[in-house]
PDB file of C-alpha atoms in Angstrom:
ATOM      1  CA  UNK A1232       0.000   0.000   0.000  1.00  0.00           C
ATOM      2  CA  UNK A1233       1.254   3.701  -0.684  1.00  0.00           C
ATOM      3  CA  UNK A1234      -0.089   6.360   1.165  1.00  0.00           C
ATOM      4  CA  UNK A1235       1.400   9.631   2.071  1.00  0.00           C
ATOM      5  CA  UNK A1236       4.307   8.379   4.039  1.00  0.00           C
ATOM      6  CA  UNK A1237       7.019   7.159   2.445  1.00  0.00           C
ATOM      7  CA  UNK A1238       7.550   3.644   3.443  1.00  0.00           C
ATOM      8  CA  UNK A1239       5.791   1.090   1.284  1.00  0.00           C
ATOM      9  CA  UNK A1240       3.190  -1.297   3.351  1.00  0.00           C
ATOM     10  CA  UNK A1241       2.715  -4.912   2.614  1.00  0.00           C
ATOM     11  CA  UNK A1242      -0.304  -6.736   4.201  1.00  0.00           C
ATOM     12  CA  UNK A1243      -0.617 -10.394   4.275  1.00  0.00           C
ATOM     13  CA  UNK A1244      -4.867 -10.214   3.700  1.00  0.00           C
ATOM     14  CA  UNK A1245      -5.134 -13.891   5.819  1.00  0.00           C
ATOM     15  CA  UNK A1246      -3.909 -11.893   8.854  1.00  0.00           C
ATOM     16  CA  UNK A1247      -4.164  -8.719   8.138  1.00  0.00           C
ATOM     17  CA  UNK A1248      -0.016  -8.434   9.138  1.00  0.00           C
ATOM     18  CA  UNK A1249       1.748  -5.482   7.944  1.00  0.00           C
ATOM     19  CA  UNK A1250       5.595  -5.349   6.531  1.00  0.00           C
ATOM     20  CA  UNK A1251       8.156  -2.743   5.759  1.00  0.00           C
ATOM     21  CA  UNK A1252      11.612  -3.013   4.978  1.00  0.00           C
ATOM     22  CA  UNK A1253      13.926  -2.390   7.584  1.00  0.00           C
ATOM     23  CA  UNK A1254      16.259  -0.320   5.638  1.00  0.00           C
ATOM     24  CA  UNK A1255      15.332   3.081   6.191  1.00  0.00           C
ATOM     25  CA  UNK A1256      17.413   4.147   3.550  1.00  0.00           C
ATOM     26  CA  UNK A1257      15.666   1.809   1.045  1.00  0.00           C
ATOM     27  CA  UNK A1258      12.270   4.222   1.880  1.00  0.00           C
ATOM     28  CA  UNK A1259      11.087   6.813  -0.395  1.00  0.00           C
ATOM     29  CA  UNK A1260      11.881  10.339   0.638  1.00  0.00           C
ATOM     30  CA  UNK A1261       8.000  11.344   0.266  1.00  0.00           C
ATOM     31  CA  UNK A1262       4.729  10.174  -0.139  1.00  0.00           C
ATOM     32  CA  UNK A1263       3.996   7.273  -2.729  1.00  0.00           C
ATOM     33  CA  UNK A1264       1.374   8.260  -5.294  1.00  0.00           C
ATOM     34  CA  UNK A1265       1.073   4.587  -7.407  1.00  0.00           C
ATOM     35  CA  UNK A1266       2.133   1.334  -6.619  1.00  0.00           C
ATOM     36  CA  UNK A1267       1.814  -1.599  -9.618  1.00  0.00           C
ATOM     37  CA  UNK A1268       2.171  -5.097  -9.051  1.00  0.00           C
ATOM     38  CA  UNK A1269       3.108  -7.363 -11.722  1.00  0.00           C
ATOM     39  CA  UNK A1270       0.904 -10.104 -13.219  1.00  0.00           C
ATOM     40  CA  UNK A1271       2.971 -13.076 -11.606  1.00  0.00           C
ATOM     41  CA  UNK A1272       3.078 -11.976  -8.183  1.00  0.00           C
ATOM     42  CA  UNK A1273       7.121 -11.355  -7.894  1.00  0.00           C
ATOM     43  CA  UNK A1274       7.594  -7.544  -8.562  1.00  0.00           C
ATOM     44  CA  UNK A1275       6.231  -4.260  -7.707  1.00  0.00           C
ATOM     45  CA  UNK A1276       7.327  -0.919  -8.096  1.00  0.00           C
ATOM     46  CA  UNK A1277       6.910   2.309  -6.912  1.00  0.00           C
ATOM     47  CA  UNK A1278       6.685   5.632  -7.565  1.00  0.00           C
ATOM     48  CA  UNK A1279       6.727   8.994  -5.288  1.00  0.00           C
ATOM     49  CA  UNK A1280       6.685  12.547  -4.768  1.00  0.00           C
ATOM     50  CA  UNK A1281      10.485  12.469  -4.044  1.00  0.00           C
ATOM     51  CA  UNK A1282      10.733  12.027  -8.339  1.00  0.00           C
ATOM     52  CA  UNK A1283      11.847   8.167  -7.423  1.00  0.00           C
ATOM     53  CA  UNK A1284      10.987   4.950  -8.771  1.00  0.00           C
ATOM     54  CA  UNK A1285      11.671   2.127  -6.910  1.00  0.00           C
ATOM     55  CA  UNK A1286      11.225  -1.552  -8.278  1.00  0.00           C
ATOM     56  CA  UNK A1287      10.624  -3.903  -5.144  1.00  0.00           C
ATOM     57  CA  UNK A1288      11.129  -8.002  -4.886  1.00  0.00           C
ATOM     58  CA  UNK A1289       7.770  -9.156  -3.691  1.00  0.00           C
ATOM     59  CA  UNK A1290       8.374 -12.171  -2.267  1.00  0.00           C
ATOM     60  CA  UNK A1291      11.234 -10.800   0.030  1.00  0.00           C
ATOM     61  CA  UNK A1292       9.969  -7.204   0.070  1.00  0.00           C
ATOM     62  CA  UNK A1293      13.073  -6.365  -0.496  1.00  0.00           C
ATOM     63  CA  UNK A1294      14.722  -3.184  -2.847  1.00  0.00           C
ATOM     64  CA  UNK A1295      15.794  -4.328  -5.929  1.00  0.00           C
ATOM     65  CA  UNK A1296      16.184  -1.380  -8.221  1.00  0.00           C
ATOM     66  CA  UNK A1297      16.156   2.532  -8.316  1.00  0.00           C
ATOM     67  CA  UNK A1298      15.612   4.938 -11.012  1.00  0.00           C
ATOM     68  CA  UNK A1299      16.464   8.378  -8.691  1.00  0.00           C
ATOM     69  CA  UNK A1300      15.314  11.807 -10.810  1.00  0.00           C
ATOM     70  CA  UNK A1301      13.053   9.826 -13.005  1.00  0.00           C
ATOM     71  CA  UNK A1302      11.046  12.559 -14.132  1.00  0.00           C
ATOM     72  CA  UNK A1303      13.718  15.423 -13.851  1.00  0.00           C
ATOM     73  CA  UNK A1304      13.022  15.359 -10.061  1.00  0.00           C
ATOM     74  CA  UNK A1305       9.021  16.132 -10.848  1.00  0.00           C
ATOM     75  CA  UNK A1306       6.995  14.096  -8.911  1.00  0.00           C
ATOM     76  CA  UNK A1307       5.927  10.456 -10.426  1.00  0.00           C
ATOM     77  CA  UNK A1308       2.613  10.132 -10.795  1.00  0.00           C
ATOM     78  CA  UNK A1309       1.627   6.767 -12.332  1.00  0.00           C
ATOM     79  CA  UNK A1310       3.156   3.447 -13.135  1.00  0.00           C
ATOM     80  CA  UNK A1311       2.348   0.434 -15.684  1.00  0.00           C
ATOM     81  CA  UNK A1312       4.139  -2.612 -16.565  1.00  0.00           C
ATOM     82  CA  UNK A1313       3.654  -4.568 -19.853  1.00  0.00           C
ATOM     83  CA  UNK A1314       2.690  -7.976 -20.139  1.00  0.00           C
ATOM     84  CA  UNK A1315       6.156  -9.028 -21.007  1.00  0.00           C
ATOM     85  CA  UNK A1316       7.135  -7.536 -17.196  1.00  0.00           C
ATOM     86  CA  UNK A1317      10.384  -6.508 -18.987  1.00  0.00           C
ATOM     87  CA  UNK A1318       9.063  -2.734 -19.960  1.00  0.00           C
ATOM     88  CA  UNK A1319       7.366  -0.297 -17.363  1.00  0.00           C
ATOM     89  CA  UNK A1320       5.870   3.419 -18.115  1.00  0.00           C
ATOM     90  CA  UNK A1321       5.861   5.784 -15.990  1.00  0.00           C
ATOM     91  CA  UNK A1322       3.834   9.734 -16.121  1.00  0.00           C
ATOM     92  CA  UNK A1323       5.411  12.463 -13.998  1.00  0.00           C
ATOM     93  CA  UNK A1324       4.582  16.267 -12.909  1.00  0.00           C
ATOM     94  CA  UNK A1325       7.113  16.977 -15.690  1.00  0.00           C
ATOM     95  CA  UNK A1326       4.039  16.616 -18.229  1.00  0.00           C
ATOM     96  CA  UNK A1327       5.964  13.560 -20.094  1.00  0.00           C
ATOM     97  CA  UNK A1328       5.707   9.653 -19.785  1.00  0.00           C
ATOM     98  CA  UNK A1329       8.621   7.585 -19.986  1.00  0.00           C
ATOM     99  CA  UNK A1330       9.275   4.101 -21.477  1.00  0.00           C
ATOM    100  CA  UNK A1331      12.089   1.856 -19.347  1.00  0.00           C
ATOM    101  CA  UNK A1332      13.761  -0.885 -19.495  1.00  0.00           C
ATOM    102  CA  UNK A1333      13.457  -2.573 -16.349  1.00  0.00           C
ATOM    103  CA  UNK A1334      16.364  -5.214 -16.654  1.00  0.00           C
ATOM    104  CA  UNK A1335      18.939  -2.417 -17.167  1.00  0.00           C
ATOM    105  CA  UNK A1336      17.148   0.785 -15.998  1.00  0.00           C
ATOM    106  CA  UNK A1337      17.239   2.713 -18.724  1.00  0.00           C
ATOM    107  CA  UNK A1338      15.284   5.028 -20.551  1.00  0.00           C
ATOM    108  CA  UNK A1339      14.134   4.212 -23.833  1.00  0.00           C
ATOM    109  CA  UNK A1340      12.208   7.297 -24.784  1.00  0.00           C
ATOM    110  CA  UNK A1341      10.751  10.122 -22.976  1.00  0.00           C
ATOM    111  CA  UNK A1342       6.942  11.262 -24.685  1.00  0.00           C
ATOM    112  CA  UNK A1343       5.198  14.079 -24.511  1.00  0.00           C
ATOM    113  CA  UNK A1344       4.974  18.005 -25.656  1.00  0.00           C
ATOM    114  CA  UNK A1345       3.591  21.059 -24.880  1.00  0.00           C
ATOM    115  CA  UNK A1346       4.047  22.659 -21.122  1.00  0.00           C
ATOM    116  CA  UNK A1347       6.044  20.356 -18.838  1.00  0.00           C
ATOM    117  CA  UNK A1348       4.640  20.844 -15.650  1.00  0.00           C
ATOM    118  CA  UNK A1349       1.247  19.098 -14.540  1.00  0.00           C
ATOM    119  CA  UNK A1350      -0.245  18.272 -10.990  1.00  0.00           C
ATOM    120  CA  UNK A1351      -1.091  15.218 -12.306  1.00  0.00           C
ATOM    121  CA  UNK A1352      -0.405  12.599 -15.376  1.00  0.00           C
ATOM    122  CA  UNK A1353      -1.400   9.034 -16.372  1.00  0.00           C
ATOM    123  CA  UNK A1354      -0.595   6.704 -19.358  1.00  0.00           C
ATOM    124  CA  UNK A1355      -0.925   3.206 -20.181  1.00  0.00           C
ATOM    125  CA  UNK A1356      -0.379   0.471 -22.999  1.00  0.00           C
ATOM    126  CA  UNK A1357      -3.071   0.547 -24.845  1.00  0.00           C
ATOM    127  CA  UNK A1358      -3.806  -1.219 -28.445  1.00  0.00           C
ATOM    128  CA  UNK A1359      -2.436  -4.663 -27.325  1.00  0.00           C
ATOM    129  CA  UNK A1360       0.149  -2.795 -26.284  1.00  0.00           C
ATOM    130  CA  UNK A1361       1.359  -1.212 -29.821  1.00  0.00           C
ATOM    131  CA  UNK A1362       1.008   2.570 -28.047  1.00  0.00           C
ATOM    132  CA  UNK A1363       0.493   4.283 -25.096  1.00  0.00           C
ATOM    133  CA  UNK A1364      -2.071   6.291 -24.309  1.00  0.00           C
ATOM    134  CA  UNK A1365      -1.197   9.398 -22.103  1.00  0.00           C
ATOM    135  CA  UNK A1366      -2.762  12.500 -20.186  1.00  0.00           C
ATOM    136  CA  UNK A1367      -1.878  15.254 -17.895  1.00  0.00           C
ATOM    137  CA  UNK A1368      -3.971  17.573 -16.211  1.00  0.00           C
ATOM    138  CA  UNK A1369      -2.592  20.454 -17.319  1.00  0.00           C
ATOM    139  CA  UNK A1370      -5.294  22.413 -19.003  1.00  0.00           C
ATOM    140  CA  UNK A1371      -3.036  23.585 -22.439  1.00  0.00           C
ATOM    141  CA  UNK A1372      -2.516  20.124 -23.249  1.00  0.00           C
ATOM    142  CA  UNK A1373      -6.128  18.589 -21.951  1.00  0.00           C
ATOM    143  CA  UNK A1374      -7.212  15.520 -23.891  1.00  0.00           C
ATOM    144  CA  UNK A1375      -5.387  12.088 -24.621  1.00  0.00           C
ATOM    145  CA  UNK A1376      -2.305  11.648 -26.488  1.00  0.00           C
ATOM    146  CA  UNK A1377      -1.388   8.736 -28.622  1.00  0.00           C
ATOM    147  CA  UNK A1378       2.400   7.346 -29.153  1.00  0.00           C
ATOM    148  CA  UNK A1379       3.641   4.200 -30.756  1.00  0.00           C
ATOM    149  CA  UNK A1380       5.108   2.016 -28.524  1.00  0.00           C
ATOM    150  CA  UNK A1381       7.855   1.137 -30.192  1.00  0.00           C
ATOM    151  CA  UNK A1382       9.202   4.176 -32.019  1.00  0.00           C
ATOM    152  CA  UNK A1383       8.060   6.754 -28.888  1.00  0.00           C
ATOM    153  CA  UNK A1384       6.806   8.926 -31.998  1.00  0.00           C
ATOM    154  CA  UNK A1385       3.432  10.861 -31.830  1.00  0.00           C
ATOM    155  CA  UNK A1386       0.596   8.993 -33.610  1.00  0.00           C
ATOM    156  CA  UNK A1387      -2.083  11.578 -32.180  1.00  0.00           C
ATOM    157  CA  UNK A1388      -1.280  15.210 -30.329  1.00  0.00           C
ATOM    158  CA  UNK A1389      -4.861  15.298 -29.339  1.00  0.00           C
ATOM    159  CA  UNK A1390      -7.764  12.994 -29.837  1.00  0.00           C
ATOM    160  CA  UNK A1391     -10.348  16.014 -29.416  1.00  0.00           C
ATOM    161  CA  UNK A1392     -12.705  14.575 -27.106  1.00  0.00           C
ATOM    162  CA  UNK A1393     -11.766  16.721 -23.612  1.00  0.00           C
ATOM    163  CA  UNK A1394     -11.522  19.908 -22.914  1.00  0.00           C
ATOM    164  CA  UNK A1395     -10.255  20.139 -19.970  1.00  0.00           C
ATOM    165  CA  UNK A1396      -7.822  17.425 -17.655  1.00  0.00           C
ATOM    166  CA  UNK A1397      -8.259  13.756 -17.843  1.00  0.00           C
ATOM    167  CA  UNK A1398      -7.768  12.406 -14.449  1.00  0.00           C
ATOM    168  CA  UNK A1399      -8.219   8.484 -15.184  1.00  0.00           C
ATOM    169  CA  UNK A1400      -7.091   6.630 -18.016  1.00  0.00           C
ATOM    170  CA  UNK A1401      -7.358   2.654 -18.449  1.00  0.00           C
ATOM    171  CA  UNK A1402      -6.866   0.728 -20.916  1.00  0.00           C
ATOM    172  CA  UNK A1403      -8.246  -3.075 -21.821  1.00  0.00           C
ATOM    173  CA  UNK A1404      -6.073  -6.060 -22.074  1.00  0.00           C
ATOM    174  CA  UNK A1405      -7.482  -7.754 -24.121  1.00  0.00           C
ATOM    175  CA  UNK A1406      -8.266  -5.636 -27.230  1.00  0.00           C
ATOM    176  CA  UNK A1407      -8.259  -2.099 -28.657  1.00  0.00           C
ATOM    177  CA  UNK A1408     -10.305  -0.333 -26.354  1.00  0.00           C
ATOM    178  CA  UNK A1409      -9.367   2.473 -23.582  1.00  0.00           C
ATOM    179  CA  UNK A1410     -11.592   4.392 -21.404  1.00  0.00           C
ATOM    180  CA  UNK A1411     -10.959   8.456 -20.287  1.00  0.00           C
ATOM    181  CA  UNK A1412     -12.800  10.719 -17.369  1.00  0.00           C
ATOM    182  CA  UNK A1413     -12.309  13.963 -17.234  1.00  0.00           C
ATOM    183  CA  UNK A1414     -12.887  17.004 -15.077  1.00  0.00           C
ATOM    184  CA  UNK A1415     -15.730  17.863 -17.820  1.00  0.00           C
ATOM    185  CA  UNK A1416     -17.652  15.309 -16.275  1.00  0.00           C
ATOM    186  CA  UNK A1417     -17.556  13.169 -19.287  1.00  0.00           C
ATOM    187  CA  UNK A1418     -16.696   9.486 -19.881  1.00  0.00           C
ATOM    188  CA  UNK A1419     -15.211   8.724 -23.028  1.00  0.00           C
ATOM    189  CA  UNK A1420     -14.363   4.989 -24.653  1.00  0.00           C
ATOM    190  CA  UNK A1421     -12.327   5.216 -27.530  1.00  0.00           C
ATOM    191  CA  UNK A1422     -11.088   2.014 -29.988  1.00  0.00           C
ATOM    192  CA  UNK A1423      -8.048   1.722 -31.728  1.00  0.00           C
ATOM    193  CA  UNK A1424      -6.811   0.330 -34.860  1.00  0.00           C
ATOM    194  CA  UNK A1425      -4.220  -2.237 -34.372  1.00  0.00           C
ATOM    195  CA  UNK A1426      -1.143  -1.857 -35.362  1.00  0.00           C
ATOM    196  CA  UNK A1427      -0.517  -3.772 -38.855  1.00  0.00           C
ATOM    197  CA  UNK A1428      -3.771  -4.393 -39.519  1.00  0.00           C
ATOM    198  CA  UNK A1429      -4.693  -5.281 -42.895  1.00  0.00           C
TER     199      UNK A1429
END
């Protein structure tokens, strides 16, 4: 669990048992805004208001990566891993999302444009994972933004369906679809073309 403090919280649901690291230093150095398990169980990581992503071993709860300054220093907002568990995306208060590669920890593009500051920002894989789907709430670049996973490239600036900030973003994992909310009150479910389609 993440919560305002900056030690990460692991309950065993049976008995209701909470664990922590013991290394202090392993702690974030403020609050933790997402926290995103992968789909086997093993890994989880991190990320917090201290501009930190931390990738955890779930078994041992144990730290086994760091990506310090991921945004710039901004504040991480969100987190996603892909199916493959080998990529992860993160969306910071910098106004950009970043691709990584989690086995070496290192950047493989950085997406995004406009004004790069936001209070908050979200993206996911979306498309079967061909692109990623991202939006901040700042209100110059309100809407949903569309990149190619592969490439990092634009494939839409702005899908023209908000107004004003998204605030949740998910996408389904098993087709094409993605679903948006926004401060204007409005759902939105959009559908993508896969990638290579004929």
């Amino acid at each position: 669990v993440g919560t305002a403090h900056q030690a990460l919280r692991v309950y065993d649901l049976q008995t209701l048992s909470c664990f922590t690291t013991f290394d202090q230093s392993h702690h974030h150095a403020a609050g933790i805004n997402d926290v995103r398990c992968t789909s086997d169980g093993r890994i989880y990581a991190t990320a917090s208001s201290d501009g930190s992503i931390r990738i955890w071993d779930a078994v041992g709860n144990k730290l086994m990566n760091q990506l310090p300054q991921a945004h710039g220093g901004a504040s991480v907002s969100t987190l996603r891993w892909s199916r493959s568990l080998r990529y992860l995306i993160s969306s910071g208060n910098d106004g950009r999302t970043r691709l990584w590669d989690v086995r070496t920890g290192t950047e493989l593009y950085s997406m995004g444009f406009g004004p790069r500051n936001a209070d908050y920002a979200s993206a996911v894989f979306a498309g079967n994972e061909g692109y990623i789907a991202g939006a901040t709430s700042n209100v110059r670049v309100a809407d949903v933004t569309i990149f190619d996973s592969e490439t990092g490239s634009p494939v839409f600036t702005k899908l023209g369906m908000h107004q004003m900030p998204v605030r949740a973003l998910e996408a389904s994992p098993v087709d094409s679809t993605f679903i948006t909310a926004c401060d204007d009150h409005n759902a939105r479910y959009f559908v993508l073309e896969e990638k290579n389609a004929a």
